[in-house]
Amino acid sequence: MSPLRYELVFSDATGAARDVVVVERTQFTGSGGHPVYADVTGIIRAEISDRDEVRILASGGHQEPAHSVAARPLPDGDAGEPAGSAA
């Protein structure tokens, strides 16, 4: 089973870490058949494979796809309800 939460690490062209965002598994599946994860705002959405490969999904217009993103699984702990679920 896939982790409930990941840290997405967005890096610039030099490879230096720039931003870290925590995302939680949603009830959705991406076109590759893997779970879709989202941050609490719903702006950052990503399909993450069972090999931690990340595909950032557009959530609105005028977004540029991120080129260097790494996914780090987080312990499940008290993750709460998955993002996008009906609570």
PDB file of N, CA and C in Angstrom:
ATOM      1  N   MET A   1       0.836  -1.179   0.000  1.00  0.00           N
ATOM      2  CA  MET A   1       0.000   0.000   0.000  1.00  0.00           C
ATOM      3  C   MET A   1       0.882   1.245   0.000  1.00  0.00           C
ATOM      4  N   SER A   2       0.412   2.295  -0.630  1.00  0.00           N
ATOM      5  CA  SER A   2       1.156   3.543  -0.730  1.00  0.00           C
ATOM      6  C   SER A   2       1.096   4.322   0.588  1.00  0.00           C
ATOM      7  N   PRO A   3       2.154   5.078   0.876  1.00  0.00           N
ATOM      8  CA  PRO A   3       2.126   5.919   2.077  1.00  0.00           C
ATOM      9  C   PRO A   3       0.979   6.922   2.022  1.00  0.00           C
ATOM     10  N   LEU A   4       0.530   7.374   3.182  1.00  0.00           N
ATOM     11  CA  LEU A   4      -0.534   8.377   3.247  1.00  0.00           C
ATOM     12  C   LEU A   4      -0.011   9.778   2.977  1.00  0.00           C
ATOM     13  N   ARG A   5       1.279  10.014   3.309  1.00  0.00           N
ATOM     14  CA  ARG A   5       1.830  11.360   3.162  1.00  0.00           C
ATOM     15  C   ARG A   5       3.245  11.313   2.589  1.00  0.00           C
ATOM     16  N   TYR A   6       3.587  12.368   1.873  1.00  0.00           N
ATOM     17  CA  TYR A   6       4.934  12.555   1.336  1.00  0.00           C
ATOM     18  C   TYR A   6       5.357  13.999   1.565  1.00  0.00           C
ATOM     19  N   GLU A   7       6.656  14.200   1.618  1.00  0.00           N
ATOM     20  CA  GLU A   7       7.227  15.529   1.468  1.00  0.00           C
ATOM     21  C   GLU A   7       7.668  15.623   0.021  1.00  0.00           C
ATOM     22  N   LEU A   8       7.249  16.672  -0.661  1.00  0.00           N
ATOM     23  CA  LEU A   8       7.748  16.944  -2.004  1.00  0.00           C
ATOM     24  C   LEU A   8       8.819  18.012  -1.870  1.00  0.00           C
ATOM     25  N   VAL A   9       9.995  17.728  -2.401  1.00  0.00           N
ATOM     26  CA  VAL A   9      11.116  18.662  -2.332  1.00  0.00           C
ATOM     27  C   VAL A   9      11.345  19.216  -3.728  1.00  0.00           C
ATOM     28  N   PHE A  10      11.062  20.501  -3.894  1.00  0.00           N
ATOM     29  CA  PHE A  10      11.231  21.188  -5.170  1.00  0.00           C
ATOM     30  C   PHE A  10      12.602  21.844  -5.170  1.00  0.00           C
ATOM     31  N   SER A  11      13.420  21.533  -6.188  1.00  0.00           N
ATOM     32  CA  SER A  11      14.777  22.070  -6.282  1.00  0.00           C
ATOM     33  C   SER A  11      14.914  22.952  -7.512  1.00  0.00           C
ATOM     34  N   ASP A  12      15.850  23.889  -7.444  1.00  0.00           N
ATOM     35  CA  ASP A  12      16.116  24.744  -8.598  1.00  0.00           C
ATOM     36  C   ASP A  12      17.094  24.051  -9.545  1.00  0.00           C
ATOM     37  N   ALA A  13      17.505  24.752 -10.572  1.00  0.00           N
ATOM     38  CA  ALA A  13      18.382  24.168 -11.596  1.00  0.00           C
ATOM     39  C   ALA A  13      19.724  23.704 -11.044  1.00  0.00           C
ATOM     40  N   THR A  14      20.171  24.276  -9.930  1.00  0.00           N
ATOM     41  CA  THR A  14      21.465  23.891  -9.363  1.00  0.00           C
ATOM     42  C   THR A  14      21.349  22.656  -8.474  1.00  0.00           C
ATOM     43  N   GLY A  15      20.097  22.248  -8.158  1.00  0.00           N
ATOM     44  CA  GLY A  15      19.892  21.097  -7.291  1.00  0.00           C
ATOM     45  C   GLY A  15      19.752  21.465  -5.829  1.00  0.00           C
ATOM     46  N   ALA A  16      19.867  22.741  -5.519  1.00  0.00           N
ATOM     47  CA  ALA A  16      19.705  23.193  -4.132  1.00  0.00           C
ATOM     48  C   ALA A  16      18.219  23.121  -3.764  1.00  0.00           C
ATOM     49  N   ALA A  17      17.908  22.612  -2.582  1.00  0.00           N
ATOM     50  CA  ALA A  17      16.515  22.527  -2.135  1.00  0.00           C
ATOM     51  C   ALA A  17      15.949  23.928  -2.042  1.00  0.00           C
ATOM     52  N   ARG A  18      14.759  24.096  -2.558  1.00  0.00           N
ATOM     53  CA  ARG A  18      14.138  25.414  -2.563  1.00  0.00           C
ATOM     54  C   ARG A  18      12.875  25.435  -1.712  1.00  0.00           C
ATOM     55  N   ASP A  19      11.991  24.477  -1.890  1.00  0.00           N
ATOM     56  CA  ASP A  19      10.732  24.424  -1.151  1.00  0.00           C
ATOM     57  C   ASP A  19      10.400  22.988  -0.794  1.00  0.00           C
ATOM     58  N   VAL A  20       9.781  22.806   0.362  1.00  0.00           N
ATOM     59  CA  VAL A  20       9.306  21.495   0.788  1.00  0.00           C
ATOM     60  C   VAL A  20       7.827  21.630   1.117  1.00  0.00           C
ATOM     61  N   VAL A  21       7.003  20.750   0.531  1.00  0.00           N
ATOM     62  CA  VAL A  21       5.561  20.780   0.734  1.00  0.00           C
ATOM     63  C   VAL A  21       5.109  19.382   1.137  1.00  0.00           C
ATOM     64  N   VAL A  22       4.268  19.291   2.173  1.00  0.00           N
ATOM     65  CA  VAL A  22       3.707  18.006   2.587  1.00  0.00           C
ATOM     66  C   VAL A  22       2.397  17.796   1.841  1.00  0.00           C
ATOM     67  N   VAL A  23       2.250  16.615   1.244  1.00  0.00           N
ATOM     68  CA  VAL A  23       1.022  16.253   0.537  1.00  0.00           C
ATOM     69  C   VAL A  23       0.455  14.972   1.139  1.00  0.00           C
ATOM     70  N   GLU A  24      -0.876  14.829   1.062  1.00  0.00           N
ATOM     71  CA  GLU A  24      -1.558  13.642   1.564  1.00  0.00           C
ATOM     72  C   GLU A  24      -2.290  12.955   0.426  1.00  0.00           C
ATOM     73  N   ARG A  25      -2.421  11.639   0.562  1.00  0.00           N
ATOM     74  CA  ARG A  25      -3.101  10.851  -0.466  1.00  0.00           C
ATOM     75  C   ARG A  25      -4.566  11.273  -0.545  1.00  0.00           C
ATOM     76  N   THR A  26      -5.071  11.386  -1.767  1.00  0.00           N
ATOM     77  CA  THR A  26      -6.478  11.696  -2.005  1.00  0.00           C
ATOM     78  C   THR A  26      -7.191  10.418  -2.422  1.00  0.00           C
ATOM     79  N   GLN A  27      -8.460  10.528  -2.705  1.00  0.00           N
ATOM     80  CA  GLN A  27      -9.235   9.380  -3.173  1.00  0.00           C
ATOM     81  C   GLN A  27      -9.063   9.157  -4.672  1.00  0.00           C
ATOM     82  N   PHE A  28      -8.271  10.001  -5.330  1.00  0.00           N
ATOM     83  CA  PHE A  28      -8.132   9.956  -6.778  1.00  0.00           C
ATOM     84  C   PHE A  28      -6.908   9.167  -7.222  1.00  0.00           C
ATOM     85  N   THR A  29      -6.963   8.689  -8.463  1.00  0.00           N
ATOM     86  CA  THR A  29      -5.866   7.980  -9.111  1.00  0.00           C
ATOM     87  C   THR A  29      -5.518   8.736 -10.384  1.00  0.00           C
ATOM     88  N   GLY A  30      -4.227   8.873 -10.663  1.00  0.00           N
ATOM     89  CA  GLY A  30      -3.785   9.576 -11.860  1.00  0.00           C
ATOM     90  C   GLY A  30      -3.847   8.702 -13.098  1.00  0.00           C
ATOM     91  N   SER A  31      -3.505   9.275 -14.231  1.00  0.00           N
ATOM     92  CA  SER A  31      -3.565   8.559 -15.500  1.00  0.00           C
ATOM     93  C   SER A  31      -2.594   7.387 -15.554  1.00  0.00           C
ATOM     94  N   GLY A  32      -1.557   7.411 -14.723  1.00  0.00           N
ATOM     95  CA  GLY A  32      -0.602   6.306 -14.655  1.00  0.00           C
ATOM     96  C   GLY A  32      -1.057   5.186 -13.734  1.00  0.00           C
ATOM     97  N   GLY A  33      -2.229   5.372 -13.094  1.00  0.00           N
ATOM     98  CA  GLY A  33      -2.761   4.346 -12.202  1.00  0.00           C
ATOM     99  C   GLY A  33      -2.264   4.440 -10.767  1.00  0.00           C
ATOM    100  N   HIS A  34      -1.520   5.505 -10.458  1.00  0.00           N
ATOM    101  CA  HIS A  34      -0.965   5.683  -9.116  1.00  0.00           C
ATOM    102  C   HIS A  34      -1.783   6.703  -8.335  1.00  0.00           C
ATOM    103  N   PRO A  35      -1.691   6.671  -6.998  1.00  0.00           N
ATOM    104  CA  PRO A  35      -2.454   7.614  -6.180  1.00  0.00           C
ATOM    105  C   PRO A  35      -2.058   9.068  -6.449  1.00  0.00           C
ATOM    106  N   VAL A  36      -3.045   9.941  -6.331  1.00  0.00           N
ATOM    107  CA  VAL A  36      -2.810  11.379  -6.427  1.00  0.00           C
ATOM    108  C   VAL A  36      -2.750  11.933  -5.011  1.00  0.00           C
ATOM    109  N   TYR A  37      -1.773  12.790  -4.778  1.00  0.00           N
ATOM    110  CA  TYR A  37      -1.559  13.432  -3.484  1.00  0.00           C
ATOM    111  C   TYR A  37      -1.760  14.939  -3.661  1.00  0.00           C
ATOM    112  N   ALA A  38      -2.220  15.610  -2.586  1.00  0.00           N
ATOM    113  CA  ALA A  38      -2.436  17.058  -2.645  1.00  0.00           C
ATOM    114  C   ALA A  38      -2.041  17.695  -1.326  1.00  0.00           C
ATOM    115  N   ASP A  39      -1.628  18.989  -1.406  1.00  0.00           N
ATOM    116  CA  ASP A  39      -1.373  19.734  -0.177  1.00  0.00           C
ATOM    117  C   ASP A  39      -2.709  20.233   0.373  1.00  0.00           C
ATOM    118  N   VAL A  40      -2.700  20.868   1.539  1.00  0.00           N
ATOM    119  CA  VAL A  40      -3.950  21.283   2.179  1.00  0.00           C
ATOM    120  C   VAL A  40      -4.707  22.322   1.371  1.00  0.00           C
ATOM    121  N   THR A  41      -4.025  23.081   0.522  1.00  0.00           N
ATOM    122  CA  THR A  41      -4.696  24.093  -0.295  1.00  0.00           C
ATOM    123  C   THR A  41      -5.294  23.502  -1.571  1.00  0.00           C
ATOM    124  N   GLY A  42      -4.808  22.320  -1.979  1.00  0.00           N
ATOM    125  CA  GLY A  42      -5.242  21.714  -3.235  1.00  0.00           C
ATOM    126  C   GLY A  42      -4.518  22.259  -4.450  1.00  0.00           C
ATOM    127  N   ILE A  43      -3.612  23.199  -4.236  1.00  0.00           N
ATOM    128  CA  ILE A  43      -2.873  23.789  -5.358  1.00  0.00           C
ATOM    129  C   ILE A  43      -1.783  22.847  -5.845  1.00  0.00           C
ATOM    130  N   ILE A  44      -1.063  22.231  -4.933  1.00  0.00           N
ATOM    131  CA  ILE A  44      -0.020  21.272  -5.305  1.00  0.00           C
ATOM    132  C   ILE A  44      -0.657  19.897  -5.369  1.00  0.00           C
ATOM    133  N   ARG A  45      -0.659  19.309  -6.559  1.00  0.00           N
ATOM    134  CA  ARG A  45      -1.195  17.961  -6.756  1.00  0.00           C
ATOM    135  C   ARG A  45      -0.163  17.159  -7.525  1.00  0.00           C
ATOM    136  N   ALA A  46       0.040  15.902  -7.103  1.00  0.00           N
ATOM    137  CA  ALA A  46       1.060  15.070  -7.740  1.00  0.00           C
ATOM    138  C   ALA A  46       0.631  13.616  -7.736  1.00  0.00           C
ATOM    139  N   GLU A  47       0.918  12.941  -8.834  1.00  0.00           N
ATOM    140  CA  GLU A  47       0.761  11.490  -8.901  1.00  0.00           C
ATOM    141  C   GLU A  47       2.111  10.898  -8.518  1.00  0.00           C
ATOM    142  N   ILE A  48       2.117   9.995  -7.539  1.00  0.00           N
ATOM    143  CA  ILE A  48       3.376   9.413  -7.059  1.00  0.00           C
ATOM    144  C   ILE A  48       3.300   7.901  -7.200  1.00  0.00           C
ATOM    145  N   SER A  49       4.280   7.337  -7.900  1.00  0.00           N
ATOM    146  CA  SER A  49       4.298   5.894  -8.154  1.00  0.00           C
ATOM    147  C   SER A  49       4.798   5.132  -6.937  1.00  0.00           C
ATOM    148  N   ASP A  50       4.710   3.804  -7.014  1.00  0.00           N
ATOM    149  CA  ASP A  50       5.207   2.950  -5.931  1.00  0.00           C
ATOM    150  C   ASP A  50       6.731   2.972  -5.845  1.00  0.00           C
ATOM    151  N   ARG A  51       7.396   3.608  -6.810  1.00  0.00           N
ATOM    152  CA  ARG A  51       8.856   3.796  -6.777  1.00  0.00           C
ATOM    153  C   ARG A  51       9.221   5.241  -6.457  1.00  0.00           C
ATOM    154  N   ASP A  52       8.238   5.989  -5.907  1.00  0.00           N
ATOM    155  CA  ASP A  52       8.412   7.389  -5.508  1.00  0.00           C
ATOM    156  C   ASP A  52       8.732   8.315  -6.684  1.00  0.00           C
ATOM    157  N   GLU A  53       8.291   7.946  -7.880  1.00  0.00           N
ATOM    158  CA  GLU A  53       8.425   8.820  -9.040  1.00  0.00           C
ATOM    159  C   GLU A  53       7.274   9.815  -8.997  1.00  0.00           C
ATOM    160  N   VAL A  54       7.577  11.081  -9.237  1.00  0.00           N
ATOM    161  CA  VAL A  54       6.601  12.156  -9.076  1.00  0.00           C
ATOM    162  C   VAL A  54       6.230  12.746 -10.427  1.00  0.00           C
ATOM    163  N   ARG A  55       4.923  12.924 -10.640  1.00  0.00           N
ATOM    164  CA  ARG A  55       4.425  13.676 -11.798  1.00  0.00           C
ATOM    165  C   ARG A  55       3.494  14.742 -11.241  1.00  0.00           C
ATOM    166  N   ILE A  56       3.910  16.012 -11.346  1.00  0.00           N
ATOM    167  CA  ILE A  56       3.105  17.123 -10.844  1.00  0.00           C
ATOM    168  C   ILE A  56       1.934  17.330 -11.805  1.00  0.00           C
ATOM    169  N   LEU A  57       0.739  17.501 -11.229  1.00  0.00           N
ATOM    170  CA  LEU A  57      -0.482  17.690 -12.009  1.00  0.00           C
ATOM    171  C   LEU A  57      -0.909  19.152 -11.937  1.00  0.00           C
ATOM    172  N   ALA A  58      -1.317  19.702 -13.057  1.00  0.00           N
ATOM    173  CA  ALA A  58      -1.794  21.085 -13.076  1.00  0.00           C
ATOM    174  C   ALA A  58      -3.116  21.170 -12.325  1.00  0.00           C
ATOM    175  N   SER A  59      -3.241  22.176 -11.476  1.00  0.00           N
ATOM    176  CA  SER A  59      -4.488  22.369 -10.735  1.00  0.00           C
ATOM    177  C   SER A  59      -5.159  23.679 -11.127  1.00  0.00           C
ATOM    178  N   GLY A  60      -4.563  24.405 -12.057  1.00  0.00           N
ATOM    179  CA  GLY A  60      -5.132  25.664 -12.522  1.00  0.00           C
ATOM    180  C   GLY A  60      -4.369  26.147 -13.741  1.00  0.00           C
ATOM    181  N   GLY A  61      -4.828  27.235 -14.292  1.00  0.00           N
ATOM    182  CA  GLY A  61      -4.198  27.788 -15.489  1.00  0.00           C
ATOM    183  C   GLY A  61      -2.892  28.488 -15.183  1.00  0.00           C
ATOM    184  N   HIS A  62      -2.066  28.644 -16.182  1.00  0.00           N
ATOM    185  CA  HIS A  62      -0.813  29.391 -16.130  1.00  0.00           C
ATOM    186  C   HIS A  62       0.213  28.800 -15.167  1.00  0.00           C
ATOM    187  N   GLN A  63       0.152  27.501 -14.924  1.00  0.00           N
ATOM    188  CA  GLN A  63       1.160  26.854 -14.090  1.00  0.00           C
ATOM    189  C   GLN A  63       2.246  26.271 -14.976  1.00  0.00           C
ATOM    190  N   GLU A  64       3.469  26.375 -14.514  1.00  0.00           N
ATOM    191  CA  GLU A  64       4.583  25.757 -15.213  1.00  0.00           C
ATOM    192  C   GLU A  64       4.935  24.465 -14.490  1.00  0.00           C
ATOM    193  N   PRO A  65       5.114  23.362 -15.227  1.00  0.00           N
ATOM    194  CA  PRO A  65       5.438  22.102 -14.556  1.00  0.00           C
ATOM    195  C   PRO A  65       6.792  22.161 -13.862  1.00  0.00           C
ATOM    196  N   ALA A  66       6.859  21.597 -12.667  1.00  0.00           N
ATOM    197  CA  ALA A  66       8.117  21.531 -11.933  1.00  0.00           C
ATOM    198  C   ALA A  66       8.991  20.457 -12.565  1.00  0.00           C
ATOM    199  N   HIS A  67      10.276  20.743 -12.697  1.00  0.00           N
ATOM    200  CA  HIS A  67      11.184  19.805 -13.358  1.00  0.00           C
ATOM    201  C   HIS A  67      11.987  18.949 -12.381  1.00  0.00           C
ATOM    202  N   SER A  68      12.261  19.461 -11.209  1.00  0.00           N
ATOM    203  CA  SER A  68      13.081  18.712 -10.273  1.00  0.00           C
ATOM    204  C   SER A  68      12.349  18.596  -8.939  1.00  0.00           C
ATOM    205  N   VAL A  69      11.631  17.472  -8.785  1.00  0.00           N
ATOM    206  CA  VAL A  69      10.857  17.226  -7.568  1.00  0.00           C
ATOM    207  C   VAL A  69      11.186  15.829  -7.063  1.00  0.00           C
ATOM    208  N   ALA A  70      11.504  15.733  -5.780  1.00  0.00           N
ATOM    209  CA  ALA A  70      11.758  14.438  -5.145  1.00  0.00           C
ATOM    210  C   ALA A  70      10.669  14.191  -4.108  1.00  0.00           C
ATOM    211  N   ALA A  71      10.252  12.933  -3.964  1.00  0.00           N
ATOM    212  CA  ALA A  71       9.239  12.564  -2.978  1.00  0.00           C
ATOM    213  C   ALA A  71       9.890  11.758  -1.867  1.00  0.00           C
ATOM    214  N   ARG A  72       9.608  12.177  -0.626  1.00  0.00           N
ATOM    215  CA  ARG A  72      10.099  11.448   0.547  1.00  0.00           C
ATOM    216  C   ARG A  72       8.892  10.986   1.356  1.00  0.00           C
ATOM    217  N   PRO A  73       8.684   9.664   1.501  1.00  0.00           N
ATOM    218  CA  PRO A  73       7.541   9.186   2.284  1.00  0.00           C
ATOM    219  C   PRO A  73       7.666   9.606   3.750  1.00  0.00           C
ATOM    220  N   LEU A  74       6.538   9.939   4.347  1.00  0.00           N
ATOM    221  CA  LEU A  74       6.479  10.296   5.759  1.00  0.00           C
ATOM    222  C   LEU A  74       5.770   9.191   6.520  1.00  0.00           C
ATOM    223  N   PRO A  75       6.095   9.015   7.805  1.00  0.00           N
ATOM    224  CA  PRO A  75       5.369   8.009   8.595  1.00  0.00           C
ATOM    225  C   PRO A  75       3.890   8.381   8.662  1.00  0.00           C
ATOM    226  N   ASP A  76       3.023   7.366   8.669  1.00  0.00           N
ATOM    227  CA  ASP A  76       1.583   7.609   8.626  1.00  0.00           C
ATOM    228  C   ASP A  76       1.078   8.310   9.877  1.00  0.00           C
ATOM    229  N   GLY A  77       1.440   7.865  11.061  1.00  0.00           N
ATOM    230  CA  GLY A  77       1.072   8.540  12.299  1.00  0.00           C
ATOM    231  C   GLY A  77      -0.352   9.044  12.322  1.00  0.00           C
ATOM    232  N   ASP A  78      -0.542  10.306  12.696  1.00  0.00           N
ATOM    233  CA  ASP A  78      -1.865  10.928  12.778  1.00  0.00           C
ATOM    234  C   ASP A  78      -2.122  11.758  11.527  1.00  0.00           C
ATOM    235  N   ALA A  79      -2.156  11.140  10.381  1.00  0.00           N
ATOM    236  CA  ALA A  79      -2.333  11.870   9.135  1.00  0.00           C
ATOM    237  C   ALA A  79      -3.754  12.375   8.982  1.00  0.00           C
ATOM    238  N   GLY A  80      -4.722  11.784   9.682  1.00  0.00           N
ATOM    239  CA  GLY A  80      -6.107  12.221   9.543  1.00  0.00           C
ATOM    240  C   GLY A  80      -6.716  11.680   8.270  1.00  0.00           C
ATOM    241  N   GLU A  81      -7.764  12.328   7.807  1.00  0.00           N
ATOM    242  CA  GLU A  81      -8.441  11.910   6.594  1.00  0.00           C
ATOM    243  C   GLU A  81      -7.602  12.293   5.381  1.00  0.00           C
ATOM    244  N   PRO A  82      -7.559  11.434   4.352  1.00  0.00           N
ATOM    245  CA  PRO A  82      -6.846  11.807   3.126  1.00  0.00           C
ATOM    246  C   PRO A  82      -7.450  13.058   2.505  1.00  0.00           C
ATOM    247  N   ALA A  83      -6.618  13.893   1.917  1.00  0.00           N
ATOM    248  CA  ALA A  83      -7.109  15.111   1.264  1.00  0.00           C
ATOM    249  C   ALA A  83      -8.092  14.755   0.166  1.00  0.00           C
ATOM    250  N   GLY A  84      -9.132  15.528   0.032  1.00  0.00           N
ATOM    251  CA  GLY A  84     -10.126  15.288  -1.020  1.00  0.00           C
ATOM    252  C   GLY A  84     -11.163  14.260  -0.658  1.00  0.00           C
ATOM    253  N   SER A  85     -11.130  13.720   0.553  1.00  0.00           N
ATOM    254  CA  SER A  85     -12.129  12.738   0.930  1.00  0.00           C
ATOM    255  C   SER A  85     -13.303  13.438   1.601  1.00  0.00           C
ATOM    256  N   ALA A  86     -14.442  12.815   1.569  1.00  0.00           N
ATOM    257  CA  ALA A  86     -15.615  13.355   2.232  1.00  0.00           C
ATOM    258  C   ALA A  86     -15.572  12.956   3.691  1.00  0.00           C
ATOM    259  N   ALA A  87     -15.315  13.897   4.561  1.00  0.00           N
ATOM    260  CA  ALA A  87     -15.186  13.587   5.995  1.00  0.00           C
ATOM    261  C   ALA A  87     -16.520  13.647   6.698  1.00  0.00           C
TER     262      ALA A  87
END
